[in-house]
């Protein structure tokens, strides 16, 4: 399965492109499952409009690619979801920055995932490094996420918005058989996301390479 479930459109303040533009780029790039996951604070009060559009796009492109309806949730700077915001009807959400001291979620992520009510993943976070920082055994730490059915994103971003930065935890996983064993044996499922913000920066080959790597190492991916 070739999956990219982290992408941004003009609904994100940092995004720019029309959803159809990035969907076509994903199709042309050989992606099979494509998730649009705009920032909750960029969508703001347009969540019903956003969800309706993604649902329409699911149907419009159903013969060409599987579209999944997502949202990326900020947990810092007072930009988190309000208590009265229901996102349980979305296919998934990506929660960011739980490893930062100022996160409103942090280690309360398991309760927070229940509050979200949809399939929940951890975006661009070094969970193994986070475990070590907390003095926890990484294998046991990841297993707890697996037991709560929370998946972990392998973020393969390489674009102008992020200064062509590559995530060290992803590079480390590819190079370390020990960490591959930890992830595989923990039972946690993983996703792949390019985290695209500009269609001209999109490199689907990075997504495909990571998906193929995970399959070759028998590391299970999240299913939709």
PDB file of C-alpha atoms in Angstrom:
ATOM      1  CA  UNK A   1       0.000   0.000   0.000  1.00  0.00           C
ATOM      2  CA  UNK A   2       1.415   3.373  -1.034  1.00  0.00           C
ATOM      3  CA  UNK A   3       0.107   5.869   1.505  1.00  0.00           C
ATOM      4  CA  UNK A   4       0.517   9.593   2.041  1.00  0.00           C
ATOM      5  CA  UNK A   5      -1.926  10.851   4.673  1.00  0.00           C
ATOM      6  CA  UNK A   6      -0.332  14.174   5.606  1.00  0.00           C
ATOM      7  CA  UNK A   7      -1.027  17.042   3.201  1.00  0.00           C
ATOM      8  CA  UNK A   8      -2.203  20.640   3.369  1.00  0.00           C
ATOM      9  CA  UNK A   9      -4.405  22.830   1.166  1.00  0.00           C
ATOM     10  CA  UNK A  10      -5.534  26.450   1.267  1.00  0.00           C
ATOM     11  CA  UNK A  11      -7.574  25.540   4.366  1.00  0.00           C
ATOM     12  CA  UNK A  12      -4.290  25.652   6.291  1.00  0.00           C
ATOM     13  CA  UNK A  13      -2.816  29.095   6.826  1.00  0.00           C
ATOM     14  CA  UNK A  14       0.552  27.703   5.734  1.00  0.00           C
ATOM     15  CA  UNK A  15      -0.930  25.899   2.731  1.00  0.00           C
ATOM     16  CA  UNK A  16      -1.842  27.333  -0.638  1.00  0.00           C
ATOM     17  CA  UNK A  17      -3.165  24.768  -3.110  1.00  0.00           C
ATOM     18  CA  UNK A  18      -6.632  23.723  -4.140  1.00  0.00           C
ATOM     19  CA  UNK A  19      -7.420  20.182  -2.886  1.00  0.00           C
ATOM     20  CA  UNK A  20      -7.905  18.908  -6.437  1.00  0.00           C
ATOM     21  CA  UNK A  21      -4.434  20.113  -7.388  1.00  0.00           C
ATOM     22  CA  UNK A  22      -2.706  18.065  -4.711  1.00  0.00           C
ATOM     23  CA  UNK A  23      -4.942  15.055  -5.296  1.00  0.00           C
ATOM     24  CA  UNK A  24      -3.937  15.037  -8.958  1.00  0.00           C
ATOM     25  CA  UNK A  25      -0.268  15.294  -7.953  1.00  0.00           C
ATOM     26  CA  UNK A  26      -0.741  12.264  -5.699  1.00  0.00           C
ATOM     27  CA  UNK A  27      -2.428  10.301  -8.492  1.00  0.00           C
ATOM     28  CA  UNK A  28       0.320  11.218 -10.949  1.00  0.00           C
ATOM     29  CA  UNK A  29       2.910  10.218  -8.348  1.00  0.00           C
ATOM     30  CA  UNK A  30       1.517   6.715  -7.830  1.00  0.00           C
ATOM     31  CA  UNK A  31      -0.052   7.234  -4.397  1.00  0.00           C
ATOM     32  CA  UNK A  32      -2.873   4.803  -3.605  1.00  0.00           C
ATOM     33  CA  UNK A  33      -4.227   6.226  -0.319  1.00  0.00           C
ATOM     34  CA  UNK A  34      -4.107  10.004   0.072  1.00  0.00           C
ATOM     35  CA  UNK A  35      -5.133  11.924   3.164  1.00  0.00           C
ATOM     36  CA  UNK A  36      -5.823  15.639   3.376  1.00  0.00           C
ATOM     37  CA  UNK A  37      -5.070  16.837   6.893  1.00  0.00           C
ATOM     38  CA  UNK A  38      -5.336  20.595   7.194  1.00  0.00           C
ATOM     39  CA  UNK A  39      -4.592  22.338  10.492  1.00  0.00           C
ATOM     40  CA  UNK A  40      -7.555  22.644  12.854  1.00  0.00           C
ATOM     41  CA  UNK A  41      -6.788  26.311  13.533  1.00  0.00           C
ATOM     42  CA  UNK A  42      -6.545  27.080   9.794  1.00  0.00           C
ATOM     43  CA  UNK A  43      -9.897  25.460   9.129  1.00  0.00           C
ATOM     44  CA  UNK A  44     -11.382  27.275  12.109  1.00  0.00           C
ATOM     45  CA  UNK A  45     -15.178  27.510  11.935  1.00  0.00           C
ATOM     46  CA  UNK A  46     -15.235  26.048   8.413  1.00  0.00           C
ATOM     47  CA  UNK A  47     -15.047  22.439   9.628  1.00  0.00           C
ATOM     48  CA  UNK A  48     -18.461  21.469   8.234  1.00  0.00           C
ATOM     49  CA  UNK A  49     -17.588  22.996   4.854  1.00  0.00           C
ATOM     50  CA  UNK A  50     -14.167  21.302   4.885  1.00  0.00           C
ATOM     51  CA  UNK A  51     -15.598  17.880   5.752  1.00  0.00           C
ATOM     52  CA  UNK A  52     -18.304  18.187   3.099  1.00  0.00           C
ATOM     53  CA  UNK A  53     -15.714  19.046   0.439  1.00  0.00           C
ATOM     54  CA  UNK A  54     -13.469  16.114   1.388  1.00  0.00           C
ATOM     55  CA  UNK A  55     -16.487  13.795   1.239  1.00  0.00           C
ATOM     56  CA  UNK A  56     -17.332  15.084  -2.243  1.00  0.00           C
ATOM     57  CA  UNK A  57     -13.722  14.539  -3.310  1.00  0.00           C
ATOM     58  CA  UNK A  58     -13.801  10.964  -2.006  1.00  0.00           C
ATOM     59  CA  UNK A  59     -16.619  10.223  -4.405  1.00  0.00           C
ATOM     60  CA  UNK A  60     -15.236  12.264  -7.288  1.00  0.00           C
ATOM     61  CA  UNK A  61     -11.895  10.447  -7.272  1.00  0.00           C
ATOM     62  CA  UNK A  62     -13.003   7.024  -6.019  1.00  0.00           C
ATOM     63  CA  UNK A  63     -12.033   5.286  -9.275  1.00  0.00           C
ATOM     64  CA  UNK A  64      -8.517   6.768  -9.228  1.00  0.00           C
ATOM     65  CA  UNK A  65      -7.361   7.030  -5.605  1.00  0.00           C
ATOM     66  CA  UNK A  66      -8.654   6.486  -2.091  1.00  0.00           C
ATOM     67  CA  UNK A  67      -9.131   9.811  -0.302  1.00  0.00           C
ATOM     68  CA  UNK A  68      -9.275   9.867   3.498  1.00  0.00           C
ATOM     69  CA  UNK A  69     -10.580  12.850   5.436  1.00  0.00           C
ATOM     70  CA  UNK A  70      -8.238  14.091   8.132  1.00  0.00           C
ATOM     71  CA  UNK A  71      -7.156  16.995  10.280  1.00  0.00           C
ATOM     72  CA  UNK A  72      -3.910  17.937  12.003  1.00  0.00           C
ATOM     73  CA  UNK A  73      -4.446  19.029  15.590  1.00  0.00           C
ATOM     74  CA  UNK A  74      -2.247  21.599  17.262  1.00  0.00           C
ATOM     75  CA  UNK A  75      -1.675  21.146  21.005  1.00  0.00           C
ATOM     76  CA  UNK A  76       0.262  24.358  21.750  1.00  0.00           C
ATOM     77  CA  UNK A  77      -0.233  28.139  21.671  1.00  0.00           C
ATOM     78  CA  UNK A  78      -3.930  27.955  22.607  1.00  0.00           C
ATOM     79  CA  UNK A  79      -4.742  26.636  19.123  1.00  0.00           C
ATOM     80  CA  UNK A  80      -6.149  23.303  20.276  1.00  0.00           C
ATOM     81  CA  UNK A  81      -9.679  22.035  19.710  1.00  0.00           C
ATOM     82  CA  UNK A  82     -12.411  23.559  21.818  1.00  0.00           C
ATOM     83  CA  UNK A  83     -14.349  21.153  24.005  1.00  0.00           C
ATOM     84  CA  UNK A  84     -17.457  21.673  21.856  1.00  0.00           C
ATOM     85  CA  UNK A  85     -15.741  20.777  18.563  1.00  0.00           C
ATOM     86  CA  UNK A  86     -16.724  17.308  17.310  1.00  0.00           C
ATOM     87  CA  UNK A  87     -14.339  15.644  14.837  1.00  0.00           C
ATOM     88  CA  UNK A  88     -15.435  12.059  15.437  1.00  0.00           C
ATOM     89  CA  UNK A  89     -16.874  11.819  11.897  1.00  0.00           C
ATOM     90  CA  UNK A  90     -13.454  12.355  10.303  1.00  0.00           C
ATOM     91  CA  UNK A  91     -11.506   9.315   9.107  1.00  0.00           C
ATOM     92  CA  UNK A  92      -8.478  10.244  11.223  1.00  0.00           C
ATOM     93  CA  UNK A  93      -6.554  12.994  12.945  1.00  0.00           C
ATOM     94  CA  UNK A  94      -2.847  13.675  13.397  1.00  0.00           C
ATOM     95  CA  UNK A  95      -1.811  15.108  16.772  1.00  0.00           C
ATOM     96  CA  UNK A  96       1.356  17.185  16.838  1.00  0.00           C
ATOM     97  CA  UNK A  97       3.870  18.365  19.434  1.00  0.00           C
ATOM     98  CA  UNK A  98       2.926  16.058  22.322  1.00  0.00           C
ATOM     99  CA  UNK A  99       6.623  15.906  23.217  1.00  0.00           C
ATOM    100  CA  UNK A 100       6.878  19.647  23.895  1.00  0.00           C
ATOM    101  CA  UNK A 101       6.610  20.934  27.496  1.00  0.00           C
ATOM    102  CA  UNK A 102       3.960  23.482  26.455  1.00  0.00           C
ATOM    103  CA  UNK A 103       1.688  20.870  24.861  1.00  0.00           C
ATOM    104  CA  UNK A 104      -1.847  20.816  26.231  1.00  0.00           C
ATOM    105  CA  UNK A 105      -1.946  17.046  25.656  1.00  0.00           C
ATOM    106  CA  UNK A 106       1.475  15.497  26.318  1.00  0.00           C
ATOM    107  CA  UNK A 107       1.199  12.127  28.013  1.00  0.00           C
ATOM    108  CA  UNK A 108      -2.564  12.558  28.273  1.00  0.00           C
ATOM    109  CA  UNK A 109      -2.653  11.516  24.617  1.00  0.00           C
ATOM    110  CA  UNK A 110      -4.589   8.323  25.316  1.00  0.00           C
ATOM    111  CA  UNK A 111      -7.502  10.200  26.871  1.00  0.00           C
ATOM    112  CA  UNK A 112      -7.220  12.809  24.133  1.00  0.00           C
ATOM    113  CA  UNK A 113      -7.516  10.169  21.408  1.00  0.00           C
ATOM    114  CA  UNK A 114     -10.790   9.035  22.966  1.00  0.00           C
ATOM    115  CA  UNK A 115     -11.947  12.646  23.022  1.00  0.00           C
ATOM    116  CA  UNK A 116     -11.159  12.942  19.289  1.00  0.00           C
ATOM    117  CA  UNK A 117     -13.304   9.917  18.564  1.00  0.00           C
ATOM    118  CA  UNK A 118     -11.623   8.990  15.281  1.00  0.00           C
ATOM    119  CA  UNK A 119      -8.511   7.067  14.262  1.00  0.00           C
ATOM    120  CA  UNK A 120      -5.610   8.970  15.857  1.00  0.00           C
ATOM    121  CA  UNK A 121      -1.960   9.244  14.886  1.00  0.00           C
ATOM    122  CA  UNK A 122       1.098  11.052  16.215  1.00  0.00           C
ATOM    123  CA  UNK A 123       2.548  13.478  13.663  1.00  0.00           C
ATOM    124  CA  UNK A 124       6.287  14.120  13.073  1.00  0.00           C
ATOM    125  CA  UNK A 125       7.359  13.224  16.621  1.00  0.00           C
ATOM    126  CA  UNK A 126      10.359  11.167  17.713  1.00  0.00           C
ATOM    127  CA  UNK A 127       8.503   8.770  20.013  1.00  0.00           C
ATOM    128  CA  UNK A 128      11.581   6.662  20.704  1.00  0.00           C
ATOM    129  CA  UNK A 129      13.570   9.764  21.612  1.00  0.00           C
ATOM    130  CA  UNK A 130      10.634  11.019  23.701  1.00  0.00           C
ATOM    131  CA  UNK A 131      10.536   7.738  25.626  1.00  0.00           C
ATOM    132  CA  UNK A 132      14.243   7.949  26.402  1.00  0.00           C
ATOM    133  CA  UNK A 133      13.879  11.575  27.499  1.00  0.00           C
ATOM    134  CA  UNK A 134      11.169  10.472  29.943  1.00  0.00           C
ATOM    135  CA  UNK A 135      13.324   7.598  31.219  1.00  0.00           C
ATOM    136  CA  UNK A 136      10.915   5.034  29.763  1.00  0.00           C
ATOM    137  CA  UNK A 137      11.675   1.854  27.873  1.00  0.00           C
ATOM    138  CA  UNK A 138      10.982   2.657  24.182  1.00  0.00           C
ATOM    139  CA  UNK A 139       9.524  -0.768  23.464  1.00  0.00           C
ATOM    140  CA  UNK A 140       7.053  -0.513  26.340  1.00  0.00           C
ATOM    141  CA  UNK A 141       6.271   3.103  25.433  1.00  0.00           C
ATOM    142  CA  UNK A 142       5.388   2.257  21.824  1.00  0.00           C
ATOM    143  CA  UNK A 143       3.434  -0.790  22.943  1.00  0.00           C
ATOM    144  CA  UNK A 144       1.205   1.462  25.032  1.00  0.00           C
ATOM    145  CA  UNK A 145       0.369   3.496  21.934  1.00  0.00           C
ATOM    146  CA  UNK A 146      -0.348   0.276  20.068  1.00  0.00           C
ATOM    147  CA  UNK A 147      -2.665  -0.938  22.826  1.00  0.00           C
ATOM    148  CA  UNK A 148      -4.607   2.325  22.529  1.00  0.00           C
ATOM    149  CA  UNK A 149      -4.767   1.923  18.738  1.00  0.00           C
ATOM    150  CA  UNK A 150      -2.754   5.103  18.104  1.00  0.00           C
ATOM    151  CA  UNK A 151      -0.526   5.029  15.048  1.00  0.00           C
ATOM    152  CA  UNK A 152       2.801   6.795  14.442  1.00  0.00           C
ATOM    153  CA  UNK A 153       3.708   8.870  11.410  1.00  0.00           C
ATOM    154  CA  UNK A 154       6.904   8.443   9.451  1.00  0.00           C
ATOM    155  CA  UNK A 155       7.182  11.999   8.125  1.00  0.00           C
ATOM    156  CA  UNK A 156       9.267  12.079   4.933  1.00  0.00           C
ATOM    157  CA  UNK A 157       8.951  15.798   4.304  1.00  0.00           C
ATOM    158  CA  UNK A 158      11.526  17.607   2.215  1.00  0.00           C
ATOM    159  CA  UNK A 159      10.163  20.962   1.053  1.00  0.00           C
ATOM    160  CA  UNK A 160      10.723  24.703   0.998  1.00  0.00           C
ATOM    161  CA  UNK A 161       8.232  25.479   3.779  1.00  0.00           C
ATOM    162  CA  UNK A 162      10.264  23.391   6.233  1.00  0.00           C
ATOM    163  CA  UNK A 163      13.640  24.536   4.895  1.00  0.00           C
ATOM    164  CA  UNK A 164      14.266  21.128   3.296  1.00  0.00           C
ATOM    165  CA  UNK A 165      14.600  19.676   6.789  1.00  0.00           C
ATOM    166  CA  UNK A 166      14.513  15.909   7.158  1.00  0.00           C
ATOM    167  CA  UNK A 167      13.321  14.298  10.368  1.00  0.00           C
ATOM    168  CA  UNK A 168      16.166  12.589  12.185  1.00  0.00           C
ATOM    169  CA  UNK A 169      13.918   9.958  13.798  1.00  0.00           C
ATOM    170  CA  UNK A 170      12.886   8.724  10.353  1.00  0.00           C
ATOM    171  CA  UNK A 171      16.465   8.607   9.097  1.00  0.00           C
ATOM    172  CA  UNK A 172      17.460   6.789  12.293  1.00  0.00           C
ATOM    173  CA  UNK A 173      14.748   4.155  11.882  1.00  0.00           C
ATOM    174  CA  UNK A 174      15.914   3.391   8.357  1.00  0.00           C
ATOM    175  CA  UNK A 175      19.491   2.948   9.544  1.00  0.00           C
ATOM    176  CA  UNK A 176      18.909   1.145  12.858  1.00  0.00           C
ATOM    177  CA  UNK A 177      17.919  -2.519  12.937  1.00  0.00           C
ATOM    178  CA  UNK A 178      17.515  -2.175  16.702  1.00  0.00           C
ATOM    179  CA  UNK A 179      14.874   0.516  16.315  1.00  0.00           C
ATOM    180  CA  UNK A 180      13.187  -1.443  13.529  1.00  0.00           C
ATOM    181  CA  UNK A 181      12.905  -4.383  15.957  1.00  0.00           C
ATOM    182  CA  UNK A 182      11.465  -2.088  18.652  1.00  0.00           C
ATOM    183  CA  UNK A 183       8.794  -0.744  16.313  1.00  0.00           C
ATOM    184  CA  UNK A 184       7.948  -4.121  14.796  1.00  0.00           C
ATOM    185  CA  UNK A 185       7.735  -5.933  18.134  1.00  0.00           C
ATOM    186  CA  UNK A 186       5.723  -3.187  19.854  1.00  0.00           C
ATOM    187  CA  UNK A 187       2.759  -3.759  17.563  1.00  0.00           C
ATOM    188  CA  UNK A 188       2.368  -0.075  16.769  1.00  0.00           C
ATOM    189  CA  UNK A 189       1.126   0.714  13.291  1.00  0.00           C
ATOM    190  CA  UNK A 190       2.710   3.467  11.258  1.00  0.00           C
ATOM    191  CA  UNK A 191       1.642   5.874   8.554  1.00  0.00           C
ATOM    192  CA  UNK A 192       3.636   7.763   5.947  1.00  0.00           C
ATOM    193  CA  UNK A 193       3.171  11.441   5.196  1.00  0.00           C
ATOM    194  CA  UNK A 194       4.993  13.978   3.050  1.00  0.00           C
ATOM    195  CA  UNK A 195       3.468  16.914   4.942  1.00  0.00           C
ATOM    196  CA  UNK A 196       3.219  18.878   1.709  1.00  0.00           C
ATOM    197  CA  UNK A 197       2.360  22.589   1.608  1.00  0.00           C
ATOM    198  CA  UNK A 198       3.275  23.491  -1.987  1.00  0.00           C
ATOM    199  CA  UNK A 199       2.444  21.173  -4.856  1.00  0.00           C
ATOM    200  CA  UNK A 200       5.622  22.110  -6.725  1.00  0.00           C
ATOM    201  CA  UNK A 201       7.646  20.758  -3.774  1.00  0.00           C
ATOM    202  CA  UNK A 202       5.900  17.394  -3.737  1.00  0.00           C
ATOM    203  CA  UNK A 203       8.216  14.382  -4.030  1.00  0.00           C
ATOM    204  CA  UNK A 204       6.030  11.251  -4.093  1.00  0.00           C
ATOM    205  CA  UNK A 205       9.131   9.110  -4.615  1.00  0.00           C
ATOM    206  CA  UNK A 206      10.056   9.769  -0.968  1.00  0.00           C
ATOM    207  CA  UNK A 207       6.659   8.443   0.099  1.00  0.00           C
ATOM    208  CA  UNK A 208       6.942   5.353  -2.084  1.00  0.00           C
ATOM    209  CA  UNK A 209      10.463   4.618  -0.866  1.00  0.00           C
ATOM    210  CA  UNK A 210       9.347   4.727   2.783  1.00  0.00           C
ATOM    211  CA  UNK A 211       6.258   2.585   2.154  1.00  0.00           C
ATOM    212  CA  UNK A 212       8.408  -0.006   0.384  1.00  0.00           C
ATOM    213  CA  UNK A 213      10.925   0.089   3.232  1.00  0.00           C
ATOM    214  CA  UNK A 214       8.243  -0.532   5.864  1.00  0.00           C
ATOM    215  CA  UNK A 215       6.873  -3.437   3.879  1.00  0.00           C
ATOM    216  CA  UNK A 216      10.350  -4.921   3.453  1.00  0.00           C
ATOM    217  CA  UNK A 217      10.907  -4.741   7.227  1.00  0.00           C
ATOM    218  CA  UNK A 218       7.436  -6.142   8.006  1.00  0.00           C
ATOM    219  CA  UNK A 219       6.483  -3.027   9.961  1.00  0.00           C
ATOM    220  CA  UNK A 220       2.680  -2.812   9.799  1.00  0.00           C
ATOM    221  CA  UNK A 221       0.989   0.252   8.391  1.00  0.00           C
ATOM    222  CA  UNK A 222      -2.290   1.717   9.561  1.00  0.00           C
ATOM    223  CA  UNK A 223      -5.274   0.648   7.461  1.00  0.00           C
ATOM    224  CA  UNK A 224      -8.140   2.722   6.065  1.00  0.00           C
TER     225      UNK A 224
END
